[in-house]
Every structure is written in C-alpha cells, then in structure tokens.
XYZ file of C-alpha atoms in Angstrom:
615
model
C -28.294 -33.945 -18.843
C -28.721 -33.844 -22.751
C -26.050 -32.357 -24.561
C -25.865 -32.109 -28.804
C -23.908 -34.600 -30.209
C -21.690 -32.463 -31.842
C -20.181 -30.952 -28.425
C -20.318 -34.215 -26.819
C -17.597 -35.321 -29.857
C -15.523 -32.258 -29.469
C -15.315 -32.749 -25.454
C -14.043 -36.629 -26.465
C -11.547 -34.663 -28.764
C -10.009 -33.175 -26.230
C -7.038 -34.196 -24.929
C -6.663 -34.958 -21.620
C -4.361 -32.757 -19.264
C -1.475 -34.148 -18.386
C -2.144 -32.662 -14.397
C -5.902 -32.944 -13.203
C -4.335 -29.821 -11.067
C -0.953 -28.170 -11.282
C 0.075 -28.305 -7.693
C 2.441 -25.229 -8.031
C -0.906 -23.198 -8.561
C -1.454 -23.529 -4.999
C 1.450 -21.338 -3.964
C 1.245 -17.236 -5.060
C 2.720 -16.899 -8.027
C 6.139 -15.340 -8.048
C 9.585 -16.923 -7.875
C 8.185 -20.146 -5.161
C 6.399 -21.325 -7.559
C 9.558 -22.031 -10.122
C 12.023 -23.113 -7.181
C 8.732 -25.475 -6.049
C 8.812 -27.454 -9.788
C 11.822 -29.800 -9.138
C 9.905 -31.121 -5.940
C 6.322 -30.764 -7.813
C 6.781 -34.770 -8.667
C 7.745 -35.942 -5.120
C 4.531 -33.525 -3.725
C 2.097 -35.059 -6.096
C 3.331 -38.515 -4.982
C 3.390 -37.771 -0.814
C -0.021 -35.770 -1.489
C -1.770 -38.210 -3.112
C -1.950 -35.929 -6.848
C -0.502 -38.629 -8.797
C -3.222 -41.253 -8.094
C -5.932 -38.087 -8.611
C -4.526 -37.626 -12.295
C -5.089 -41.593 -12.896
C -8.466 -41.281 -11.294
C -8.884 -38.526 -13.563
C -8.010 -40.176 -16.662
C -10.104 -43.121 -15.581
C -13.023 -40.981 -15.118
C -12.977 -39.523 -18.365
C -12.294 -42.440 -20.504
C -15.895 -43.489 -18.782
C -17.615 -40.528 -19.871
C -18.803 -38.034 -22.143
C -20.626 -35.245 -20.684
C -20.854 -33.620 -17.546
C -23.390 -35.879 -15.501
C -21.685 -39.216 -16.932
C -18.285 -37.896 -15.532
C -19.941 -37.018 -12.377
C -21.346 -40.840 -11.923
C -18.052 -42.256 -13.220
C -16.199 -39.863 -10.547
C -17.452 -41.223 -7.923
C -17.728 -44.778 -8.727
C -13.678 -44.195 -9.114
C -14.250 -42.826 -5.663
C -16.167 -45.838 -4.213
C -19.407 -42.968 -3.262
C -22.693 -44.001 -3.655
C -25.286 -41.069 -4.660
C -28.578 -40.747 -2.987
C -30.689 -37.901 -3.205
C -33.573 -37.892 -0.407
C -37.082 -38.037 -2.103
C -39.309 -35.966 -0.452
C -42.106 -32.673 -1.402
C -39.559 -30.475 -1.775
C -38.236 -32.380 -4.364
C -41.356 -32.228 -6.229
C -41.875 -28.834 -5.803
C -38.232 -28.187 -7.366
C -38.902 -30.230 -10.104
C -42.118 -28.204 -10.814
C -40.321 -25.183 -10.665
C -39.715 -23.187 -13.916
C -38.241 -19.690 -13.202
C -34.751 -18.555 -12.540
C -33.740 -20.955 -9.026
C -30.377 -20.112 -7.167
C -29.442 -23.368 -5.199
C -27.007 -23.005 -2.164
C -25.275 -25.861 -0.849
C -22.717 -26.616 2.781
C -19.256 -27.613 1.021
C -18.235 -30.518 3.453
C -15.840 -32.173 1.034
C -14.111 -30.586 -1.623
C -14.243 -32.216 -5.345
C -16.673 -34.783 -4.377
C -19.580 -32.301 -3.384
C -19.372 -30.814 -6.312
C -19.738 -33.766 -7.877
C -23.016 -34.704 -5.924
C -24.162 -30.976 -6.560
C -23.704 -30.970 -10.065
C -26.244 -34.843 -10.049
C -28.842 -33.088 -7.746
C -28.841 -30.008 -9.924
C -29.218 -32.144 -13.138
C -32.626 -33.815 -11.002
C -34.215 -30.479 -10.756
C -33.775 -29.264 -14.058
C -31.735 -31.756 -16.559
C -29.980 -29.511 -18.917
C -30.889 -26.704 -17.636
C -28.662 -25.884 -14.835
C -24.737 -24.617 -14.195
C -22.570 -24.684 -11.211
C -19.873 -21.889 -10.147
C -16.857 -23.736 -8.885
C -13.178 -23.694 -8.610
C -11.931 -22.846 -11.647
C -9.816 -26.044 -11.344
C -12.593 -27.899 -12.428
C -13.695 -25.742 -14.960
C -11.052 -26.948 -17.229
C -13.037 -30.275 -17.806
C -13.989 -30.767 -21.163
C -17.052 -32.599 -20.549
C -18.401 -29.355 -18.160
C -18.078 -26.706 -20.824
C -20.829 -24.880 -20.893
C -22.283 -26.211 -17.127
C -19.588 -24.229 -14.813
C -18.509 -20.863 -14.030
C -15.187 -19.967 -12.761
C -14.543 -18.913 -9.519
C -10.545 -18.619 -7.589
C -11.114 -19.579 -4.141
C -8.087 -17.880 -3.518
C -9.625 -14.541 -5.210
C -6.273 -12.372 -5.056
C -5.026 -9.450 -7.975
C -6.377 -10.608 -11.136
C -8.398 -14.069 -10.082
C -10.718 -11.364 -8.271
C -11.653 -10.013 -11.586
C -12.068 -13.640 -12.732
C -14.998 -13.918 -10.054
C -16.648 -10.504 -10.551
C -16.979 -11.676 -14.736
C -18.073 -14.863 -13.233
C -21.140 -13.695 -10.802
C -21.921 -11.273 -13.658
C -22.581 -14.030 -15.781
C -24.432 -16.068 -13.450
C -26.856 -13.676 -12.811
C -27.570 -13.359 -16.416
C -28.089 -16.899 -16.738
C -30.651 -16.397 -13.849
C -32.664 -13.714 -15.709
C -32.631 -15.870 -18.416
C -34.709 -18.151 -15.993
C -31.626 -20.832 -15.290
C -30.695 -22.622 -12.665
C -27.689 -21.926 -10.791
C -25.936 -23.941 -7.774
C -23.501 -21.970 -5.494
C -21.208 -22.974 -2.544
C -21.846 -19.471 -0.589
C -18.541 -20.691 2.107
C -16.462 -20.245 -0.788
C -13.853 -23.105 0.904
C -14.878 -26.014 2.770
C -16.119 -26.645 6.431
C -13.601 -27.655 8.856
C -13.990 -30.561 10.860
C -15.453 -30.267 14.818
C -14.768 -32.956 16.601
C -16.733 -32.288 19.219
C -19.882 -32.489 17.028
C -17.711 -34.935 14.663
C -19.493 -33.357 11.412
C -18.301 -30.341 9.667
C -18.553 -26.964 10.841
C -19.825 -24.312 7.570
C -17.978 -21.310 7.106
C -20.092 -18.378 7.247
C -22.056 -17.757 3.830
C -21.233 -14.574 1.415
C -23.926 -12.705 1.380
C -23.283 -12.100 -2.591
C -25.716 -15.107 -2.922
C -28.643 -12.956 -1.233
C -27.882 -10.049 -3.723
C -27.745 -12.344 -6.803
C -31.077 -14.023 -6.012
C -32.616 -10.812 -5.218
C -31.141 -8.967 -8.687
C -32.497 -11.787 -10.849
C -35.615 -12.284 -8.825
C -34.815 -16.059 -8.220
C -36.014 -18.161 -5.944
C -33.535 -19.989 -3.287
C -32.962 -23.070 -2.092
C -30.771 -24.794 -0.157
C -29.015 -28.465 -0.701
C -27.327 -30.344 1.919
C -24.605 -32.701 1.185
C -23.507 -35.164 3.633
C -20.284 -36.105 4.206
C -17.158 -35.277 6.232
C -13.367 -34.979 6.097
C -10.880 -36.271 8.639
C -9.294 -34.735 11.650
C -5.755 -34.037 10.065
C -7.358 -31.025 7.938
C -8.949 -29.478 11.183
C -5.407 -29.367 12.435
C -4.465 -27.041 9.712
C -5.738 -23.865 10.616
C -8.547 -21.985 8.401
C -6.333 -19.392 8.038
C -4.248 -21.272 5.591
C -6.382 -22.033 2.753
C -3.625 -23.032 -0.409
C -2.145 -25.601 2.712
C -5.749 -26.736 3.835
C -6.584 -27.302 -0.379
C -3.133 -29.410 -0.839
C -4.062 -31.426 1.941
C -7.546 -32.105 0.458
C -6.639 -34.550 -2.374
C -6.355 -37.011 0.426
C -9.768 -36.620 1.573
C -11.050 -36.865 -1.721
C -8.876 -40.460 -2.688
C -10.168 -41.756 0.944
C -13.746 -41.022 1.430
C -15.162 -41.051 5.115
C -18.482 -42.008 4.143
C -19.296 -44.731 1.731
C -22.059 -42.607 0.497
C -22.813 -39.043 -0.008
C -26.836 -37.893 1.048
C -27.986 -35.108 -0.599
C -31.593 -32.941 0.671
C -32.693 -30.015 -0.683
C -35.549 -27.547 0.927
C -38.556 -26.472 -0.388
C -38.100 -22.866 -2.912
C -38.235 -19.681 -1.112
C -39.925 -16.526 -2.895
C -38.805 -13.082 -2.939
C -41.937 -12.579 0.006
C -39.787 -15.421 2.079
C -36.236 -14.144 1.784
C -36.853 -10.726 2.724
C -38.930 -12.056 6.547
C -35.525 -13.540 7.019
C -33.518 -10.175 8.103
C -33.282 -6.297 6.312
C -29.759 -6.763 7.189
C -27.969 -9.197 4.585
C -25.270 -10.666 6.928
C -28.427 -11.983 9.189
C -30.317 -13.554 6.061
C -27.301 -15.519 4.295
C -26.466 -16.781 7.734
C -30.095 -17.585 8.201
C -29.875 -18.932 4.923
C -26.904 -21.523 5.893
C -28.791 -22.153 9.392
C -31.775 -23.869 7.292
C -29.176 -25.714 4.685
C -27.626 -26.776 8.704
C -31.377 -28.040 9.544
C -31.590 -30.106 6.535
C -28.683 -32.259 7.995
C -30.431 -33.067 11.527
C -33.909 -33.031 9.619
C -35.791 -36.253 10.439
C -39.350 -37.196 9.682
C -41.975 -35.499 11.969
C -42.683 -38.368 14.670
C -45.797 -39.663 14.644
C -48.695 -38.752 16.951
C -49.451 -41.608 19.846
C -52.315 -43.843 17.828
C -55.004 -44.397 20.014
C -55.559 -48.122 19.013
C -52.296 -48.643 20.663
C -53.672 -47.643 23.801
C -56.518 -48.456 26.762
C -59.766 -46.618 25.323
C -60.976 -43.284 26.411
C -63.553 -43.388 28.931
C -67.289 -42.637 27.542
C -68.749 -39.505 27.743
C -70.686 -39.209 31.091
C -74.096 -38.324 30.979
C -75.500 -35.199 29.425
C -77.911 -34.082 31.464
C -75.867 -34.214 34.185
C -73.068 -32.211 32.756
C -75.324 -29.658 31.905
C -76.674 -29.045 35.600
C -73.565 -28.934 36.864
C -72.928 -26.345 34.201
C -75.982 -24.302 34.828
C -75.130 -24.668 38.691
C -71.599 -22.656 38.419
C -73.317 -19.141 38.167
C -72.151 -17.137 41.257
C -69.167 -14.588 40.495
C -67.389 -16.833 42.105
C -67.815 -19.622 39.364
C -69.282 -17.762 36.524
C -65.873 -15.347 34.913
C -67.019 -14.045 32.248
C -69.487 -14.568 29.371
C -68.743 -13.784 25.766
C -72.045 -15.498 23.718
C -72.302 -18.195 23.269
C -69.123 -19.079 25.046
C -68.759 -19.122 29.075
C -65.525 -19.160 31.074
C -66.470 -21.315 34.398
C -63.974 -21.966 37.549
C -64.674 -25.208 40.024
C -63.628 -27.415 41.722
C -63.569 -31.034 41.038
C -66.024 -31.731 44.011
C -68.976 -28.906 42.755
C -69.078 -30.064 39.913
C -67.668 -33.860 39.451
C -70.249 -35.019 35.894
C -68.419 -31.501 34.670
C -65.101 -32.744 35.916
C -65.209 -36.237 33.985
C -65.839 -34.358 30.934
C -62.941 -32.201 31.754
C -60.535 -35.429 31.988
C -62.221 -37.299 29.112
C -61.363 -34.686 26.977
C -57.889 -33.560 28.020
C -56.765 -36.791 27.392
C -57.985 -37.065 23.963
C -56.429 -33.870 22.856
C -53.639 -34.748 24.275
C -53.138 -37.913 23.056
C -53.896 -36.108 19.676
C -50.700 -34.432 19.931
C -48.573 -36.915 20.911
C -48.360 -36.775 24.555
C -51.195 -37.904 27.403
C -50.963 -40.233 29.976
C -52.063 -43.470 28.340
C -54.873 -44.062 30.962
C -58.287 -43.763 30.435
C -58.992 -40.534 32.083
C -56.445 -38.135 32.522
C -56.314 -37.062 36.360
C -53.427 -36.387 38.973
C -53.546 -36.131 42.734
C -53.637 -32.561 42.742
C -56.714 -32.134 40.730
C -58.267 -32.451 44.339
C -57.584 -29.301 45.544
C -56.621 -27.537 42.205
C -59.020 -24.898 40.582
C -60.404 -25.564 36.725
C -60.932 -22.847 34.548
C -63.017 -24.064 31.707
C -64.621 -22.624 27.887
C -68.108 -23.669 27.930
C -70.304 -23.126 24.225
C -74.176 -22.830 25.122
C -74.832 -22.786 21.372
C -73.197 -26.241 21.139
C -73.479 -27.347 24.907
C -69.691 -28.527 24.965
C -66.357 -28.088 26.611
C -64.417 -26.449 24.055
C -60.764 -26.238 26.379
C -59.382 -25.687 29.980
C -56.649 -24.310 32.199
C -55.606 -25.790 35.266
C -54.820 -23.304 38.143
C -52.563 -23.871 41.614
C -52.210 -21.118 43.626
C -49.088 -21.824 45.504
C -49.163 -19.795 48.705
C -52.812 -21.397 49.480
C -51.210 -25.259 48.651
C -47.703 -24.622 49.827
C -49.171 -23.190 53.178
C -51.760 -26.682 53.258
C -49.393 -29.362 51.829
C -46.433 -28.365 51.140
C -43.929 -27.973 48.228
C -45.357 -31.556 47.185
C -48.614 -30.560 47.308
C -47.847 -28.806 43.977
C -48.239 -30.470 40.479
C -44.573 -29.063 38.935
C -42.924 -30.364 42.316
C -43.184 -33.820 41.125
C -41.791 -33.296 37.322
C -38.977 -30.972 38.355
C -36.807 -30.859 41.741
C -38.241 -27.865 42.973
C -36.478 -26.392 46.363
C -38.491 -24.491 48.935
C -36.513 -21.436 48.159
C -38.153 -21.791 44.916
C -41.681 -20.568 46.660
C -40.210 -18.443 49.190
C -39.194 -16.277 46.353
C -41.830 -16.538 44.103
C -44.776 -15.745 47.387
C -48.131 -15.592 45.786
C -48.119 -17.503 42.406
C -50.573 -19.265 39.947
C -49.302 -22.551 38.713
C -50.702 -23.134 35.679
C -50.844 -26.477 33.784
C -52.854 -29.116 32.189
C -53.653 -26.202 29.084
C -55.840 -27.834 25.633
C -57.737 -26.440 23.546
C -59.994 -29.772 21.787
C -58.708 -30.636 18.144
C -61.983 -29.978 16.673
C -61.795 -26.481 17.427
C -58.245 -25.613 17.176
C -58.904 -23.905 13.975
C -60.532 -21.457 15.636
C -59.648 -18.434 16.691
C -62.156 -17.355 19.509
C -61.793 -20.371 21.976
C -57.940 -20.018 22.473
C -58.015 -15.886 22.618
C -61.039 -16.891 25.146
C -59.287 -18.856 27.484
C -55.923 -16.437 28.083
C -58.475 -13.566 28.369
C -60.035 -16.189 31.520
C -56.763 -16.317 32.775
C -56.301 -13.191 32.570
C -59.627 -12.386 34.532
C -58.140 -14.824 36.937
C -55.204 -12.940 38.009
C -57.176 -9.221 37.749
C -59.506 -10.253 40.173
C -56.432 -11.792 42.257
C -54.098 -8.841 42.050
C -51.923 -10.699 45.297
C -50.720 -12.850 42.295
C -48.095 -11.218 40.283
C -46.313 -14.403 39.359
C -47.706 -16.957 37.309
C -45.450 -19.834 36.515
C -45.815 -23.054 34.409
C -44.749 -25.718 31.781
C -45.757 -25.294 28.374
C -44.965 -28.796 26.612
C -43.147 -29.304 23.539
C -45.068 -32.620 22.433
C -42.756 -35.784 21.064
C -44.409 -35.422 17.650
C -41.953 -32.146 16.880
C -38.884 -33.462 14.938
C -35.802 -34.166 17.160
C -34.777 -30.728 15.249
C -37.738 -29.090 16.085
C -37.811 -29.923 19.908
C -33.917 -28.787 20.106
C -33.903 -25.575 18.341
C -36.762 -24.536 20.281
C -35.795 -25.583 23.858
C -32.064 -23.733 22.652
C -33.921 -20.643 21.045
C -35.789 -20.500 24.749
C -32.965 -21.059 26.605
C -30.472 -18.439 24.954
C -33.111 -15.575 24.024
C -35.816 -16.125 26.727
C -33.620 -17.484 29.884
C -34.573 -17.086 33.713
C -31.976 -15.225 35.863
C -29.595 -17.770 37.662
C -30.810 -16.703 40.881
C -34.233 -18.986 40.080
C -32.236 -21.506 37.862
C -30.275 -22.543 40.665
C -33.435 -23.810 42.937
C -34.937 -25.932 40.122
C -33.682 -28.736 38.194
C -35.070 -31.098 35.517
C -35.361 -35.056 36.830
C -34.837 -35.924 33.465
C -33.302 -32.805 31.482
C -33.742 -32.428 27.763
C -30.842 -33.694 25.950
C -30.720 -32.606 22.206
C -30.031 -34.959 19.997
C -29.032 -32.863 16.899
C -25.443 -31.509 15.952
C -26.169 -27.849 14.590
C -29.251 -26.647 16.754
C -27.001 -24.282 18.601
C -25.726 -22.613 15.079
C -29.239 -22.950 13.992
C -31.100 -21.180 16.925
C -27.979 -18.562 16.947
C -28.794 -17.734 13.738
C -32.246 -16.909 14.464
C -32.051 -15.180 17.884
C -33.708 -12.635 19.070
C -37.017 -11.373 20.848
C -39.292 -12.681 18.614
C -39.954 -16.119 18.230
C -41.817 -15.818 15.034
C -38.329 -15.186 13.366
C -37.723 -19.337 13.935
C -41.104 -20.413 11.543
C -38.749 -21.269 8.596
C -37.074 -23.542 10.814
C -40.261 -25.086 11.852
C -42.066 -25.185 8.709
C -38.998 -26.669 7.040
C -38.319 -29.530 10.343
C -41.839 -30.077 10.724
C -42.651 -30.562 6.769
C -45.353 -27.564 7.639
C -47.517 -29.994 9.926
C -46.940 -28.658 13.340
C -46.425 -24.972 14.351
C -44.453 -23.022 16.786
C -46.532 -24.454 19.934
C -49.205 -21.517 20.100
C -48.740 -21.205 24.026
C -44.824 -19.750 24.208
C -46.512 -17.580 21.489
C -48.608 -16.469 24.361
C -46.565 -16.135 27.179
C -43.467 -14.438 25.080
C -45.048 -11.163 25.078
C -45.887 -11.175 28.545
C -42.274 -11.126 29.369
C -42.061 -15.470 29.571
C -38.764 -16.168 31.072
C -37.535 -19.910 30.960
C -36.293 -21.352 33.821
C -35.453 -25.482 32.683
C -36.509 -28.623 30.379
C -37.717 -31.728 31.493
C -38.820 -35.076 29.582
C -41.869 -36.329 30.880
C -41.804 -40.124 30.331
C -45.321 -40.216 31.975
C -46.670 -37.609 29.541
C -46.095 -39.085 25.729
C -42.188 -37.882 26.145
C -43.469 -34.192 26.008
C -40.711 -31.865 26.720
C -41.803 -29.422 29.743
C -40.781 -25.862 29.251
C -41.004 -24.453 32.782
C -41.305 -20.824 32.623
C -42.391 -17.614 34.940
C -44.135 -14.701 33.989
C -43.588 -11.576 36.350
C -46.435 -9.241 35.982
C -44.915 -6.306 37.128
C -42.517 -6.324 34.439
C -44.995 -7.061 31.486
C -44.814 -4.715 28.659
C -47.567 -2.531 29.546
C -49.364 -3.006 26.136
C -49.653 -7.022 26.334
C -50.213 -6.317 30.325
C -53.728 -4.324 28.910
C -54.508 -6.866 26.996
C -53.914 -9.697 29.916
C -55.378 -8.434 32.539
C -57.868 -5.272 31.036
C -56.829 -2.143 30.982
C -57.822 -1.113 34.347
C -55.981 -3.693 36.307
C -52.921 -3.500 34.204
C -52.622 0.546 35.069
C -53.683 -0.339 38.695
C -50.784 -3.223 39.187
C -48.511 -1.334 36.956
C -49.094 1.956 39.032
C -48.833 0.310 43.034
C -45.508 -1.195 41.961
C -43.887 1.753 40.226
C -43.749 0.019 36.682
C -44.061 0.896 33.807
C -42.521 -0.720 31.311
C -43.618 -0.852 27.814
C-alpha cells in the first residue's frame, strides 16, 4: 500500500497507547466497569493482555503504515502469509469498479490482519476494511478502516449505521471494501475440528446491491482452540476476553488465504429473491473455498492398455442397415437413427459400441482400463444406440435391463446393479416390471451438441411408451473421479437431502463401498442451496470445478422426471466413479416432463389407467 509521506510521519508521531485494548471496555458500561479497574492489571496478566500490549508496541516500532504493521503483526505472531494464486486472483486484480469482499472470521485480530494483506493484493491503496473499532485506533490504519462495535448496543449502534453509510460511499466511489458479514468469530466444531461461521448479515447483500459492486468472497484459514467453544456464543464480551489467547498462541503456523472469482449484479440476484437465502448462499461458497481442491485430472490414456481398433466399416454398416424392423429400427430423426439389438444381431455394431464407450469414458475419468469395455450382462442386455447416416457413426448409447425378463431367467445376479450394490430380492419384488438402465455416453466429439443427447432420452423414452408394463426405470448415473472432492460431496449430499428415496427402498439396497465425503462443510454448503432444483448448486460447481466440468447433464435429466435417490457407491472397477443409484416412478412424473418422456399420448394414457395426474 502507498501512503504520502507526510501521513506516514504523522502516524510515527503518534504516540503509542498505553493499552492495545482497555479490557474494562468489554463489560457494559455502568458502575462494573469502575469496580472492575483495581483487578484490570491482574486480568490483563491471567488473559494474556499484557504480552498483547508488548506485541503491540513491538509491532509498531517495525512499521509505518498499514500493510507494514500487518507483516510485522504477524511475524510477532510467528504466522506465515500465503495467499493461493489462482484465476480468480487475476481476475480480481483486473478488476476496476467498486468490489465488496466478504471473508469467514475464524480467528479474531489475526484475520484481519491477513484480510487487510489480501485486500492490499487486489487493489494496493485502494482498499479499506470495516472492523472492530478496537483496531481502528491504530495510527498506521487511518484512513484504511471503518468502525464497527461488535457489541452494537445504545450509541455503538449509531457508530455502525455512520460506518456502513460510509462504506457504501466509498463503494460508489468505485473502492474496495472487505467485510466480515458474521460480525464475531466462528466457534470451534470439534466434530469437523475447523470452525463453524456464524450466519452472514444480510446488510452485505444490500450494500453491494446499493453501490452496484461486485462480490467476492475470501477464505482465511485458520482455527481457534477448544476452550472458546466451551464458552457459549451467547456470551460474546466473555468469548472476546478469552480471544487474546488465541491470538498470542496460534493453531496454525500459517494462515491460507483464497478468494473466488467476482460475482456481477446478473450473479447475485440467481442466488435467492429472498436476502436471508443469498448471504447464506453467499457464506456457503466462502465455506467451498476452504474444501476447494484442484479439479482431478482425467485418467490419461498413455497410462493405460490401448483402445481396441475400430472394426471394420463395411461391416458395421450392414449390421446397421440390417436393424430395420420396428422391432430394431425406434425412431428416425434425419440424419440421426435410434437402433435397439442385441449383442448377437449385430456383433461388428456391438464392438463399435464397446470401443467407443470406453473411450468416452475414459475421457471423463472413469472406464474400465481394458481394452474394450464389456460386462457379462451385455449378453442378454438390450442396446439402444444414436446412429448419424450423414456421418455413418455411433454418436452415443443406453444400455437397457429389463428386470422381470432377467430376474425371472437368472436371477437377482443376472442384473448389472446387483453386482455394484447389495441388492435384496425384495428390492425386485417391489419394483415388478423395471428398466435398468446403465452404461449411458454420449462421444466427446459431440458433446457440444445439443441434438444427440435430447435424441437419446427421447429413445428411451420411446422405449418405455411402447413398453407401458414398465413404469419403473431405475439406474446409476456416475459422478466421475475428475469432480473435485467438493464437487462429488456436495452433490451426492444435495441428492441425498433434496432428492432421497423413501426408506422403505433404502432399506433393501446398500452400497459395497459407500461414498464417504471427504470435505468438512459440504453439509452447510448443500443446505444452503437446497431445494428442487438442482440448477440452484452451479455456483458451487463452477467455483469447485474452476468452470471445467458441469452439473453431470444426466441427474439434470432424470430430476424432472421425479429422480429419487436411493444410495452411493465407489466403483473401484470404474475410474473411482461415484454411482448415484436412483428410481424414476412414472406414474408420479410431473405430467409436463411425463409428455415430453414418453409423447404426449402415452403420458395421458399411463397417467389416465393409474389415476395420476400430477403436474
């Protein structure tokens, strides 16, 4: 930060307080506070004050504006500083209009410190803080904070109305502003050991949105101990005594500090009409900056055996142009085809089939690792594939099990999603007729459109039309080990809390190996965001996924269909993926996405013989 030389000589002028904080501030003011001053010297001692007035003085003699005391603070500390380089960053950096930054207050003192170096990154010189007004009565901040009394009570509350007033003049003046939204720091959960946020004001929303700012959000690392969690929240002038000693005896060694990418006007108001629901939306994505990782990345394919080589082309096309009954032949939508076989009547069709499902999945992160991706019970299952005459391709593929046929032939075992989860026989005794559907892709190359996917569903949905016996379809949709750790557990506990089966299905299927999250704040995170829609989670994605990978398009799908989410397996044998098995009851569908599904005619028929008709 750059500050004139004349007001870096009058801040040296100053002379230093005798008390970096009066302790008998802490208690109301009224006659406690003069029967507390005979003990205030003992207090200071037992509450480790004294040695924060010599760290104090130290601290000051080793600077002479605000970001040198900030550095020298927590070098007295023993802190290191390190502020995660990343896009976001950048785009900060870039940034030239007003910019209200909101940061988790894990510490107290110390994160203000780190703020106050991470603001000064952004925008050097051009940026203030609102704090406690404690700190306010530095002379080397003058100028860079605005008062605020945590305790806001009789006159301090004016103090903090005069203080956001200000602030959001300095943000129409096109400023920078940081902001601790809690207002008092996070209690510690030991059951997560990291801090737990208070919930955020949503004066911060209303600020940004007066002064047309921007937002973004800074996470600070760092933690206090387990005696302040003992004092309840409840107690905050107790709780801020107590917090001295935190500050003289660090946890961590070194503070981390993150901040997200800037979010318009356009952005904050998708969060939530209601303001409550956006700031604590707002706090859930400051949360997801602390279990943030870097997107994994996808399986190479040098590190495994090579795909098998295309089969011959001439022979894929006859067994093409030999699937032409109604019985094979689905549909037609020029140029594209939708074809259903089996792997014996049409096996040069087939090996294209399992060349390419296994390089698009691999692609994602997941796939078998052999050269050919094929299970036992493509034998006896049914393929539905997207065929492109104009290009004479495969373009994507379902894979279809109908249970009572299989079940009634084989067995339970004789189905695919018997062998990832533990699947009783009650299981299909409730269920009766059901499509199992698996094995899903969609090639890479022609992802980007938007035909071949809308294709496909529509083929499935042709599928169960013609079948109208089969009123449950059930099936995995994977969440592929390239998501983020964050990404694969707020989406498995978004699922799980918005979108769960009833117990009476849960209980006759279990995970061999259930998804274990491995992320502290997914279930704030997800809380924050619940709700039908799963669109309301994409700033969550965008911001754990660095705006590579999506919410997987499939749940998209199936949501509206009335997808209900029944458990979470790991697949080791499938890249990690993380199997989302789900069921889809027809007969409940909202009739609108039920048109769509099946066609309008078969929707009103299925919806009308069962006495439905929901919408």
């Amino acid at each position: 930060m750059s500050i004139t030389h004349d007001a870096a000589e009058s801040a040296t002028a100053r002379p230093i307080r005798e008390h970096f904080v009066d302790t008998a501030e802490l208690l109301p003011a009224g006659p406690l506070r003069l029967l507390f001053r005979p003990f205030r010297p003992l207090f200071d001692r037992l509450l480790g004050f004294h040695a924060l007035d010599q760290v104090y003085r130290r601290t000051r003699q080793a600077a002479t504006d605000a970001v040198g005391f900030c550095r020298a603070g927590l070098n007295e500390l023993g802190v290191r500083y390190r502020l995660d380089a990343d896009p976001a960053l950048d785009a900060l950096k870039a940034w030239e209009g007003p910019l209200l930054v909101l940061a988790n207050h894990p510490l107290g003192g110390v994160d203000a410190l780190a703020f106050c170096l991470a603001l000064e990154e952004i925008r050097p010189g051009g940026w203030r803080l609102m704090a406690n007004r404690m700190l306010t009565d530095i002379p080397e901040f003058e100028g860079r904070l605005s008062a605020l009394d945590p305790f806001a009570a009789g006159t301090s509350s004016t103090l903090n109305r005069r203080s956001l007033h200000q602030a959001v003049r300095w943000l129409e003046g096109g400023g920078v502003l940081g902001l601790f939204p809690a207002g008092r720091v996070a209690h510690h959960d030991p059951n997560i050991a990291a801090p737990r946020e208070l919930p955020w004001s949503p004066h911060a929303l209303r600020m940004a949105r007066r002064a047309g700012a921007a937002v973004a959000m800074l996470h600070i690392g760092g933690r206090t101990g387990a005696p302040l969690s003992w004092i309840p929240l409840t107690w905050p002038r107790l709780r801020a005594a107590f917090l001295v000693r935190e500050l003289l005896k660090p946890r961590d060694p070194e503070i981390v500090v993150r901040f997200s990418p800037p979010m318009l006007e356009p952005d904050l108001a998708r969060l939530d009409d209601d303001e409550q629901v956006a700031s604590a939306r707002l706090r859930a994505l400051c949360l997801a900056l602390a279990d943030r990782d870097a997107p994994r990345p996808t399986a190479k394919a040098a590190a495994l055996p090579p795909v098998r080589a295309a089969g011959n082309a001439e022979s894929i096309r006859r067994d093409v142009a030999s699937l032409i009954g109604p019985e094979h032949l689905l549909m037609q939508a020029p140029p594209y085809r939708l074809l259903l076989f089996k792997r014996n009547e049409a096996p040069a069709l087939f090996q294209e089939l399992g060349r390419h499902r296994e390089l698009t999945f691999r692609a994602a992160g997941q796939g078998s690792g052999k050269d050919f991706d094929e299970t036992p019970e493509d034998a006896w299952y049914t393929q539905l594939v997207l065929w492109d005459d104009q290009r004479e391709c495969l373009i994507g593929a379902y894979r279809l099990g109908f249970s009572d046929q299989t079940v009634a032939e084989r067995g339970p075992d004789g189905m695919y999603l018997s062998h990832v989860f533990d699947i009783q026989p009650s299981f299909y005794q409730r269920l009766g007729p059901g499509i199992e559907l698996s094995r899903s892709f969609i090639r890479p190359e022609f992802q980007g459109e938007q035909r071949p996917l809308a294709l496909l569903w529509r083929g499935l949905g042709e599928v169960a039309a013609r079948n109208p016996q089969y009123r449950n379809l059930y099936g995995s949709v994977t969440i592929s080990a390239a998501y983020s750790r964050l990404g694969r557990a707020v989406l498995v506990e978004y699922l799980r809390g918005n979108h769960g089966e009833h117990p009476i299905w849960r209980e006759s299927v279990r995970a061999r190996a259930p998804f274990q999250a491995e992320t502290r704040y997914h279930d704030e995170i997800a809380a924050a965001f619940a709700g039908p829609s799963v669109d309301a989670l994409r700033p969550v994605i965008t911001l754990s996924e660095g705006g590579i990978r999506p919410i997987p398009p499939l749940i998209r799908h199936y949501l509206p269909l009335g997808a209900r989410f029944i458990d979470f397996h790991v697949e080791a044998e499938f890249g990690n993926a993380v199997y989302c098995l789900l069921r889809v009851d027809l007969t409940r569908s909202p009739r609108t996405h039920l048109r769509r599904f099946l066609g309008p005619e078969a929707a009103d028929r299925l919806l009308a013989e069962t006495g439905q008709h929901t919408d």
